[in-house]
């Protein structure tokens, strides 16, 4: 589960983009919630909220394309830590 | 041995291409271009203008600013992704047009938009090893001649503009009795080839089968740039932030002690994101992407020349140059106005 702060970020991004927060398996990019620039802030927030450091090689947009993918990615990073 | 930047030059083509002119070709609105890039207009060369023409103007401008003649230049370093020809490089052509420095070594650096940092580090090394005393280092681009002005390429073709910038690097502080000199203190450069395909022009190229350019390559638009924009921005902000922090740390400085940040002008939104990550206010960042677009290898040279001509550099200032480009290549340079 993503933290309240992360979900609030996504909700605010959806509001600013005048989009609906999609279901967990749908694309945050295609729905308009995340774009290239909100993605930068989103990744920064994930690192601080989840207390993780994302390697450059893992810094790929596809890892952040849906809520489910973000959750899976964070679990994977934590498991490999 | 110390290394000084003693002259700064710039050259821009006269033709201004606004978002209003470009947007219909790309199938987007002028507002979309502005919102996604911060660019309002850019410059394009005329049909009979080559990259070397811009480069020569910029180098002459820098030589005049340095009170240095072409005959005193003993090394020429070119940074470009849009040379006049595939072979030879652009540096020999610029040398020939410049006149006065025939015979001096000339090389092209293909480090994308980070070329300025690779050029400055090489110039510093040449000067410190006594292989050269005065190096003319320039970035020049006529990317407009290679843009795919069609909706399929809107995201990348909206960005680029043409221009050239130059800097004279010297072993002597020849501006000592003038406004200021810029001392080059440190350069940090890095490359990570795992991202090579994220920002690429594939053709002509020897990885494309039996011939480096065929009709099939043209039909597949391999001769145009392609970019995974989200990945470029994610990596650029991360790597530029890390490079800035690293070069400051190894010089015993903090970002608060930097007076002016001179970044490669990739995209205004990227610069905003970078400023936020670094904790730098907008008034400390030199910006021209709104009126020049992304001029690739010329971009940070132009920003440096702009900072000089607009008198934003004062004696005692610390300058941080940041650049990121295809490869990926990136890094930072730390200078001090003395």
Short mmCIF file of C-alpha atoms in Angstrom, two decimals:
data_model
loop_
_atom_site.label_atom_id
_atom_site.label_comp_id
_atom_site.label_asym_id
_atom_site.label_seq_id
_atom_site.Cartn_x
_atom_site.Cartn_y
_atom_site.Cartn_z
CA UNK A 1 0.00 0.00 0.00
CA UNK A 2 1.25 3.46 -0.85
CA UNK A 3 1.37 5.97 1.99
CA UNK A 4 -1.22 8.68 2.49
CA UNK A 5 1.25 11.35 1.35
CA UNK A 6 1.93 9.52 -1.90
CA UNK A 7 -1.76 9.04 -2.60
CA UNK A 8 -2.39 12.71 -1.77
CA UNK A 9 0.34 13.68 -4.28
CA UNK A 10 -1.35 11.60 -6.97
CA UNK A 11 -4.80 12.99 -6.11
CA UNK A 12 -3.47 16.55 -6.31
CA UNK A 13 -1.71 15.79 -9.60
CA UNK A 14 -4.98 14.37 -10.95
CA UNK A 15 -6.86 17.51 -9.86
CA UNK A 16 -4.30 19.79 -11.50
CA UNK A 17 -4.48 17.76 -14.70
CA UNK A 18 -8.30 17.77 -14.47
CA UNK A 19 -8.15 13.98 -14.62
CA UNK A 20 -9.56 11.15 -12.54
CA UNK A 21 -7.18 9.07 -10.45
CA UNK A 22 -7.28 5.77 -12.38
CA UNK A 23 -7.72 2.30 -10.92
CA UNK A 24 -4.50 0.69 -9.64
CA UNK A 25 -3.73 -1.17 -12.85
CA UNK A 26 -4.33 1.71 -15.27
CA UNK A 27 -1.65 4.03 -16.59
CA UNK A 28 -0.91 7.18 -14.62
CA UNK A 29 0.68 8.66 -17.75
CA UNK A 30 -2.15 7.92 -20.17
CA UNK A 31 -4.71 9.20 -17.67
CA UNK A 32 -2.77 12.47 -17.54
CA UNK A 33 -2.08 12.25 -13.79
CA UNK A 34 1.69 12.10 -14.28
CA UNK A 35 3.73 13.80 -16.95
CA UNK A 36 7.49 14.06 -17.45
CA UNK A 37 7.83 16.79 -14.85
CA UNK A 38 5.43 15.64 -12.12
CA UNK A 39 7.21 12.29 -12.45
CA UNK A 40 10.44 13.91 -11.21
CA UNK A 41 8.69 15.17 -8.06
CA UNK A 42 6.85 11.87 -7.67
CA UNK A 43 10.10 9.88 -7.66
CA UNK A 44 11.62 12.30 -5.14
CA UNK A 45 8.59 11.82 -2.90
CA UNK A 46 8.73 8.01 -3.22
CA UNK A 47 12.38 8.01 -2.13
CA UNK A 48 11.72 10.16 0.93
CA UNK A 49 8.39 8.60 1.94
CA UNK A 50 9.55 5.00 1.51
CA UNK A 51 13.09 5.68 2.72
CA UNK A 52 14.63 4.10 -0.37
CA UNK A 53 17.27 5.11 -2.90
CA UNK A 54 16.29 4.26 -6.45
CA UNK A 55 19.27 3.23 -8.58
CA UNK A 56 19.76 5.10 -11.85
CA UNK A 57 19.22 1.86 -13.78
CA UNK A 58 15.78 1.46 -12.14
CA UNK A 59 14.83 5.06 -12.81
CA UNK A 60 12.64 4.06 -15.73
CA UNK A 61 9.17 5.57 -16.32
CA UNK A 62 7.65 2.12 -16.79
CA UNK A 63 8.28 1.38 -13.10
CA UNK A 64 5.93 4.24 -12.19
CA UNK A 65 3.23 3.81 -14.82
CA UNK A 66 0.44 2.62 -12.46
CA UNK A 67 -0.26 2.48 -8.76
CA UNK A 68 0.14 -1.31 -8.84
CA UNK A 69 3.50 -1.04 -10.64
CA UNK A 70 4.72 1.55 -8.14
CA UNK A 71 3.76 -0.72 -5.23
CA UNK A 72 5.47 -3.71 -6.83
CA UNK A 73 8.56 -1.66 -7.60
CA UNK A 74 8.88 -0.37 -4.03
CA UNK A 75 8.46 -3.89 -2.65
CA UNK A 76 11.18 -5.11 -5.01
CA UNK A 77 13.60 -2.33 -4.02
CA UNK A 78 13.00 -3.03 -0.33
CA UNK A 79 13.45 -6.77 -0.81
CA UNK A 80 16.79 -6.18 -2.56
CA UNK A 81 18.02 -3.62 -0.03
CA UNK B 1 48.79 25.82 -13.65
CA UNK B 2 45.62 27.91 -13.72
CA UNK B 3 43.28 27.97 -16.68
CA UNK B 4 41.20 31.04 -17.61
CA UNK B 5 38.19 31.71 -19.77
CA UNK B 6 39.21 35.00 -21.34
CA UNK B 7 36.64 35.59 -24.09
CA UNK B 8 33.02 34.76 -24.76
CA UNK B 9 31.19 34.84 -28.09
CA UNK B 10 27.85 34.03 -29.65
CA UNK B 11 26.22 33.88 -33.07
CA UNK B 12 22.56 33.41 -33.90
CA UNK B 13 20.83 33.09 -37.26
CA UNK B 14 18.42 35.87 -38.09
CA UNK B 15 15.33 33.81 -38.80
CA UNK B 16 12.98 33.60 -35.82
CA UNK B 17 10.55 30.68 -35.80
CA UNK B 18 7.68 31.18 -33.40
CA UNK B 19 5.42 28.54 -31.89
CA UNK B 20 2.65 29.98 -34.05
CA UNK B 21 4.63 29.10 -37.18
CA UNK B 22 5.77 25.69 -35.97
CA UNK B 23 2.65 24.35 -34.24
CA UNK B 24 0.52 23.65 -37.36
CA UNK B 25 3.36 21.60 -38.89
CA UNK B 26 3.64 19.52 -35.73
CA UNK B 27 -0.12 19.08 -35.26
CA UNK B 28 -0.16 20.81 -31.87
CA UNK B 29 -1.06 24.27 -30.59
CA UNK B 30 1.39 27.07 -29.77
CA UNK B 31 0.15 26.88 -26.20
CA UNK B 32 0.96 23.15 -26.02
CA UNK B 33 4.54 23.82 -27.10
CA UNK B 34 4.89 26.61 -24.53
CA UNK B 35 3.37 24.53 -21.73
CA UNK B 36 5.52 21.47 -22.45
CA UNK B 37 8.82 23.22 -23.10
CA UNK B 38 8.69 26.85 -22.00
CA UNK B 39 9.83 27.75 -25.52
CA UNK B 40 8.20 30.68 -27.33
CA UNK B 41 10.52 30.90 -30.32
CA UNK B 42 13.80 29.59 -31.69
CA UNK B 43 16.21 30.52 -34.51
CA UNK B 44 16.69 28.55 -37.73
CA UNK B 45 19.53 28.97 -40.22
CA UNK B 46 18.82 29.85 -43.84
CA UNK B 47 19.22 27.21 -46.55
CA UNK B 48 22.65 28.52 -47.54
CA UNK B 49 23.96 28.72 -43.99
CA UNK B 50 26.02 25.89 -42.52
CA UNK B 51 26.86 25.16 -38.89
CA UNK B 52 30.44 26.25 -39.53
CA UNK B 53 29.23 29.73 -40.56
CA UNK B 54 27.68 30.22 -37.13
CA UNK B 55 30.72 28.72 -35.45
CA UNK B 56 33.16 31.08 -37.17
CA UNK B 57 31.10 34.11 -36.14
CA UNK B 58 30.96 32.93 -32.54
CA UNK B 59 34.71 32.21 -32.38
CA UNK B 60 35.53 35.61 -33.91
CA UNK B 61 33.24 37.25 -31.36
CA UNK B 62 34.99 35.40 -28.53
CA UNK B 63 38.46 36.25 -29.88
CA UNK B 64 37.52 39.93 -30.07
CA UNK B 65 36.21 39.82 -26.52
CA UNK B 66 39.46 38.18 -25.39
CA UNK B 67 41.57 40.76 -27.30
CA UNK B 68 43.21 37.75 -28.92
CA UNK B 69 43.97 37.13 -32.60
CA UNK B 70 43.24 33.91 -34.48
CA UNK B 71 47.01 33.56 -34.87
CA UNK B 72 47.37 33.09 -31.13
CA UNK B 73 44.99 30.12 -31.07
CA UNK B 74 46.94 26.90 -30.91
CA UNK B 75 44.08 24.38 -30.55
CA UNK B 76 40.50 24.29 -31.81
CA UNK B 77 37.83 22.18 -30.10
CA UNK B 78 34.38 21.84 -31.69
CA UNK B 79 31.25 20.52 -30.03
CA UNK B 80 28.44 19.71 -32.44
CA UNK B 81 25.83 17.13 -33.36
CA UNK B 82 25.05 18.81 -36.68
CA UNK B 83 28.36 19.18 -38.54
CA UNK B 84 28.60 20.51 -42.08
CA UNK B 85 29.47 17.03 -43.35
CA UNK B 86 29.81 13.47 -42.09
CA UNK B 87 33.52 13.70 -42.91
CA UNK B 88 35.59 15.65 -42.08
CA UNK B 89 34.68 17.10 -38.72
CA UNK B 90 33.57 20.69 -38.44
CA UNK B 91 36.66 21.94 -36.59
CA UNK B 92 38.96 21.84 -39.65
CA UNK B 93 36.34 23.71 -41.68
CA UNK B 94 36.05 26.38 -39.00
CA UNK B 95 39.84 26.66 -38.87
CA UNK B 96 39.96 27.23 -42.62
CA UNK B 97 37.25 29.90 -42.54
CA UNK B 98 38.73 31.57 -39.49
CA UNK B 99 42.13 32.14 -41.14
CA UNK B 100 45.27 32.75 -39.15
CA UNK B 101 45.50 29.47 -37.28
CA UNK B 102 46.31 27.05 -40.10
CA UNK B 103 48.15 23.97 -38.90
CA UNK B 104 46.89 23.97 -35.32
CA UNK B 105 45.20 20.74 -34.12
CA UNK B 106 41.43 20.66 -34.60
CA UNK B 107 39.04 18.10 -33.16
CA UNK B 108 35.31 17.48 -32.95
CA UNK B 109 33.71 16.25 -29.75
CA UNK B 110 30.47 14.34 -30.09
CA UNK B 111 29.28 14.48 -26.50
CA UNK B 112 25.86 15.88 -27.31
CA UNK B 113 24.57 18.78 -25.28
CA UNK B 114 27.25 18.13 -22.65
CA UNK B 115 29.98 18.93 -25.18
CA UNK B 116 30.95 22.16 -23.42
CA UNK B 117 32.08 20.23 -20.34
CA UNK B 118 34.08 17.71 -22.36
CA UNK B 119 35.60 20.60 -24.32
CA UNK B 120 36.51 22.56 -21.21
CA UNK B 121 38.09 19.56 -19.51
CA UNK B 122 40.12 18.80 -22.61
CA UNK B 123 41.18 22.45 -22.95
CA UNK B 124 42.17 22.50 -19.28
CA UNK B 125 44.23 19.34 -19.74
CA UNK B 126 45.95 20.71 -22.84
CA UNK B 127 46.86 23.92 -21.06
CA UNK B 128 48.01 22.25 -17.86
CA UNK B 129 50.17 19.81 -19.84
CA UNK B 130 51.65 22.72 -21.86
CA UNK B 131 50.35 21.21 -25.11
CA UNK B 132 48.47 24.46 -25.76
CA UNK B 133 48.36 28.02 -24.48
CA UNK B 134 45.22 29.37 -26.13
CA UNK B 135 42.32 27.11 -27.02
CA UNK B 136 39.22 28.17 -28.93
CA UNK B 137 36.38 25.93 -27.78
CA UNK B 138 32.98 26.27 -29.39
CA UNK B 139 29.55 24.67 -29.66
CA UNK B 140 27.59 25.15 -32.87
CA UNK B 141 24.41 23.63 -34.21
CA UNK B 142 22.09 23.85 -37.20
CA UNK B 143 19.74 21.15 -35.94
CA UNK B 144 16.80 22.67 -37.83
CA UNK B 145 18.12 21.06 -41.02
CA UNK B 146 17.60 17.62 -39.49
CA UNK B 147 14.23 18.03 -37.82
CA UNK B 148 11.19 15.97 -38.73
CA UNK B 149 8.56 18.71 -38.89
CA UNK B 150 5.62 16.31 -38.70
CA UNK B 151 3.15 15.43 -35.93
CA UNK B 152 4.88 12.08 -35.25
CA UNK B 153 7.92 14.03 -34.01
CA UNK B 154 6.22 16.96 -32.27
CA UNK B 155 7.68 16.18 -28.85
CA UNK B 156 11.28 16.42 -30.09
CA UNK B 157 11.03 18.80 -33.07
CA UNK B 158 9.38 21.57 -31.03
CA UNK B 159 12.53 21.84 -28.93
CA UNK B 160 15.46 22.56 -31.19
CA UNK B 161 16.95 25.78 -32.46
CA UNK B 162 20.19 26.83 -34.12
CA UNK B 163 23.07 28.90 -32.83
CA UNK B 164 26.71 28.93 -31.77
CA UNK B 165 28.70 29.98 -28.75
CA UNK B 166 32.42 30.06 -28.09
CA UNK B 167 34.89 30.53 -25.30
CA UNK B 168 38.62 31.24 -25.38
CA UNK B 169 40.54 29.22 -22.83
CA UNK B 170 43.99 30.52 -21.95
CA UNK B 171 46.95 29.82 -19.70
CA UNK B 172 47.17 33.55 -18.95
CA UNK B 173 44.77 35.83 -17.17
CA UNK B 174 44.65 38.24 -20.09
CA UNK B 175 41.66 40.11 -18.67
CA UNK B 176 43.46 40.95 -15.43
CA UNK B 177 43.15 44.69 -16.03
CA UNK B 178 39.58 44.53 -17.27
CA UNK B 179 36.23 43.69 -15.65
CA UNK B 180 37.04 40.15 -14.53
CA UNK B 181 38.50 36.87 -15.63
CA UNK B 182 36.82 33.54 -15.21
CA UNK B 183 39.10 30.93 -13.69
CA UNK B 184 38.20 27.34 -14.50
CA UNK B 185 38.54 25.50 -11.19
CA UNK B 186 37.14 22.04 -11.80
CA UNK B 187 35.30 19.93 -14.37
CA UNK B 188 33.40 16.72 -13.68
CA UNK B 189 32.15 14.63 -16.59
CA UNK B 190 30.44 11.26 -16.76
CA UNK B 191 28.89 8.97 -19.36
CA UNK B 192 26.47 6.04 -19.08
CA UNK B 193 26.05 4.24 -22.39
CA UNK B 194 23.17 2.06 -21.20
CA UNK B 195 20.92 4.98 -22.13
CA UNK B 196 22.32 5.47 -25.64
CA UNK B 197 19.04 4.53 -27.33
CA UNK B 198 16.98 6.98 -25.30
CA UNK B 199 18.12 9.96 -27.35
CA UNK B 200 19.39 8.91 -30.73
CA UNK B 201 19.66 9.57 -34.47
CA UNK B 202 20.20 6.11 -35.94
CA UNK B 203 20.98 6.89 -39.59
CA UNK B 204 23.35 7.20 -41.24
CA UNK B 205 25.02 4.55 -39.10
CA UNK B 206 26.96 1.32 -39.45
CA UNK B 207 24.62 -0.51 -37.06
CA UNK B 208 21.84 -0.32 -39.66
CA UNK B 209 22.76 -3.30 -41.85
CA UNK B 210 24.86 -3.46 -45.00
CA UNK B 211 24.59 0.25 -45.83
CA UNK B 212 24.62 3.17 -43.47
CA UNK B 213 21.77 4.97 -45.21
CA UNK B 214 19.13 3.39 -47.42
CA UNK B 215 15.66 4.25 -48.66
CA UNK B 216 14.29 1.92 -45.99
CA UNK B 217 16.06 3.91 -43.28
CA UNK B 218 14.57 7.10 -44.66
CA UNK B 219 11.08 5.57 -44.89
CA UNK B 220 11.43 4.48 -41.25
CA UNK B 221 12.55 8.01 -40.30
CA UNK B 222 15.78 6.67 -38.79
CA UNK B 223 17.55 9.79 -40.01
CA UNK B 224 15.53 11.88 -37.54
CA UNK B 225 16.08 12.15 -33.82
CA UNK B 226 14.04 10.00 -31.48
CA UNK B 227 13.73 10.58 -27.77
CA UNK B 228 12.19 8.80 -24.79
CA UNK B 229 11.29 12.09 -23.19
CA UNK B 230 10.22 10.89 -19.75
CA UNK B 231 13.38 8.88 -19.34
CA UNK B 232 15.58 11.75 -20.49
CA UNK B 233 14.02 14.12 -17.98
CA UNK B 234 14.13 11.64 -15.08
CA UNK B 235 17.77 10.84 -15.71
CA UNK B 236 18.79 14.42 -16.50
CA UNK B 237 17.43 15.85 -13.26
CA UNK B 238 18.94 12.99 -11.21
CA UNK B 239 22.36 13.07 -12.84
CA UNK B 240 22.70 16.84 -12.96
CA UNK B 241 21.74 17.13 -9.30
CA UNK B 242 24.27 14.45 -8.37
CA UNK B 243 27.00 16.07 -10.51
CA UNK B 244 26.38 19.48 -8.96
CA UNK B 245 26.46 18.08 -5.43
CA UNK B 246 29.61 16.07 -6.17
CA UNK B 247 31.65 18.91 -7.69
CA UNK B 248 30.60 21.29 -4.91
CA UNK B 249 31.47 18.76 -2.21
CA UNK B 250 34.92 18.02 -3.59
CA UNK B 251 35.64 21.76 -3.72
CA UNK B 252 34.40 22.35 -0.18
CA UNK B 253 31.44 24.43 -1.32
CA UNK B 254 27.67 24.40 -0.91
CA UNK B 255 25.05 25.42 -3.46
CA UNK B 256 24.42 28.60 -1.45
CA UNK B 257 27.94 29.75 -2.37
CA UNK B 258 27.16 29.55 -6.09
CA UNK B 259 26.14 32.91 -7.55
CA UNK B 260 25.13 31.83 -11.03
CA UNK B 261 24.02 28.50 -12.48
CA UNK B 262 24.60 28.23 -16.24
CA UNK B 263 22.77 25.14 -17.46
CA UNK B 264 22.27 23.49 -20.81
CA UNK B 265 18.92 24.84 -22.01
CA UNK B 266 17.06 21.61 -22.65
CA UNK B 267 13.54 22.60 -21.65
CA UNK B 268 12.26 25.27 -19.25
CA UNK B 269 10.28 22.75 -17.23
CA UNK B 270 13.39 20.63 -16.79
CA UNK B 271 15.31 23.70 -15.60
CA UNK B 272 12.55 24.44 -13.07
CA UNK B 273 12.64 20.86 -11.78
CA UNK B 274 16.44 21.00 -11.58
CA UNK B 275 16.40 24.31 -9.72
CA UNK B 276 13.93 22.90 -7.22
CA UNK B 277 16.06 19.79 -6.62
CA UNK B 278 19.22 21.87 -6.21
CA UNK B 279 17.53 24.49 -4.05
CA UNK B 280 18.47 27.33 -6.40
CA UNK B 281 16.19 30.32 -6.94
CA UNK B 282 15.27 31.26 -10.52
CA UNK B 283 17.16 34.56 -10.37
CA UNK B 284 20.43 32.62 -10.08
CA UNK B 285 19.81 30.59 -13.23
CA UNK B 286 20.72 31.87 -16.70
CA UNK B 287 17.84 31.07 -19.06
CA UNK B 288 17.46 31.57 -22.81
CA UNK B 289 15.47 28.49 -23.78
CA UNK B 290 12.30 30.60 -24.04
CA UNK B 291 13.66 32.59 -27.00
CA UNK B 292 16.36 30.26 -28.44
CA UNK B 293 14.95 26.79 -27.78
CA UNK B 294 17.31 23.91 -27.16
CA UNK B 295 20.46 24.65 -29.15
CA UNK B 296 22.09 21.33 -28.16
CA UNK B 297 25.88 21.54 -28.13
CA UNK B 298 25.76 25.34 -28.42
CA UNK B 299 23.32 25.86 -25.59
CA UNK B 300 25.53 26.18 -22.51
CA UNK B 301 28.11 28.16 -24.52
CA UNK B 302 25.34 30.59 -25.47
CA UNK B 303 24.13 30.81 -21.87
CA UNK B 304 27.68 31.52 -20.70
CA UNK B 305 28.12 34.22 -23.32
CA UNK B 306 24.74 35.68 -22.38
CA UNK B 307 25.69 35.84 -18.69
CA UNK B 308 28.83 37.74 -19.73
CA UNK B 309 27.15 40.16 -22.16
CA UNK B 310 24.29 40.89 -19.75
CA UNK B 311 26.90 41.68 -17.06
CA UNK B 312 25.48 39.09 -14.69
CA UNK B 313 29.00 37.92 -13.80
CA UNK B 314 30.78 39.96 -11.13
CA UNK B 315 34.27 39.64 -9.74
CA UNK B 316 34.16 37.11 -6.88
CA UNK B 317 31.19 35.20 -8.30
CA UNK B 318 31.21 31.44 -8.41
CA UNK B 319 29.68 29.92 -11.54
CA UNK B 320 28.31 26.41 -11.93
CA UNK B 321 27.92 25.12 -15.51
CA UNK B 322 25.66 22.06 -15.87
CA UNK B 323 24.97 20.04 -19.01
CA UNK B 324 23.36 16.76 -20.01
CA UNK B 325 23.08 15.15 -23.41
CA UNK B 326 22.76 12.10 -25.62
CA UNK B 327 24.81 9.13 -24.53
CA UNK B 328 23.91 9.88 -21.79
CA UNK B 329 26.74 12.31 -21.13
CA UNK B 330 26.60 14.86 -18.34
CA UNK B 331 28.57 16.79 -15.78
CA UNK B 332 29.39 20.09 -14.14
CA UNK B 333 32.09 22.73 -14.21
CA UNK B 334 32.97 25.11 -11.42
CA UNK B 335 34.45 28.52 -12.21
CA UNK B 336 35.24 31.68 -10.30
CA UNK B 337 35.26 35.23 -11.59
CA UNK B 338 38.43 36.90 -10.30
#
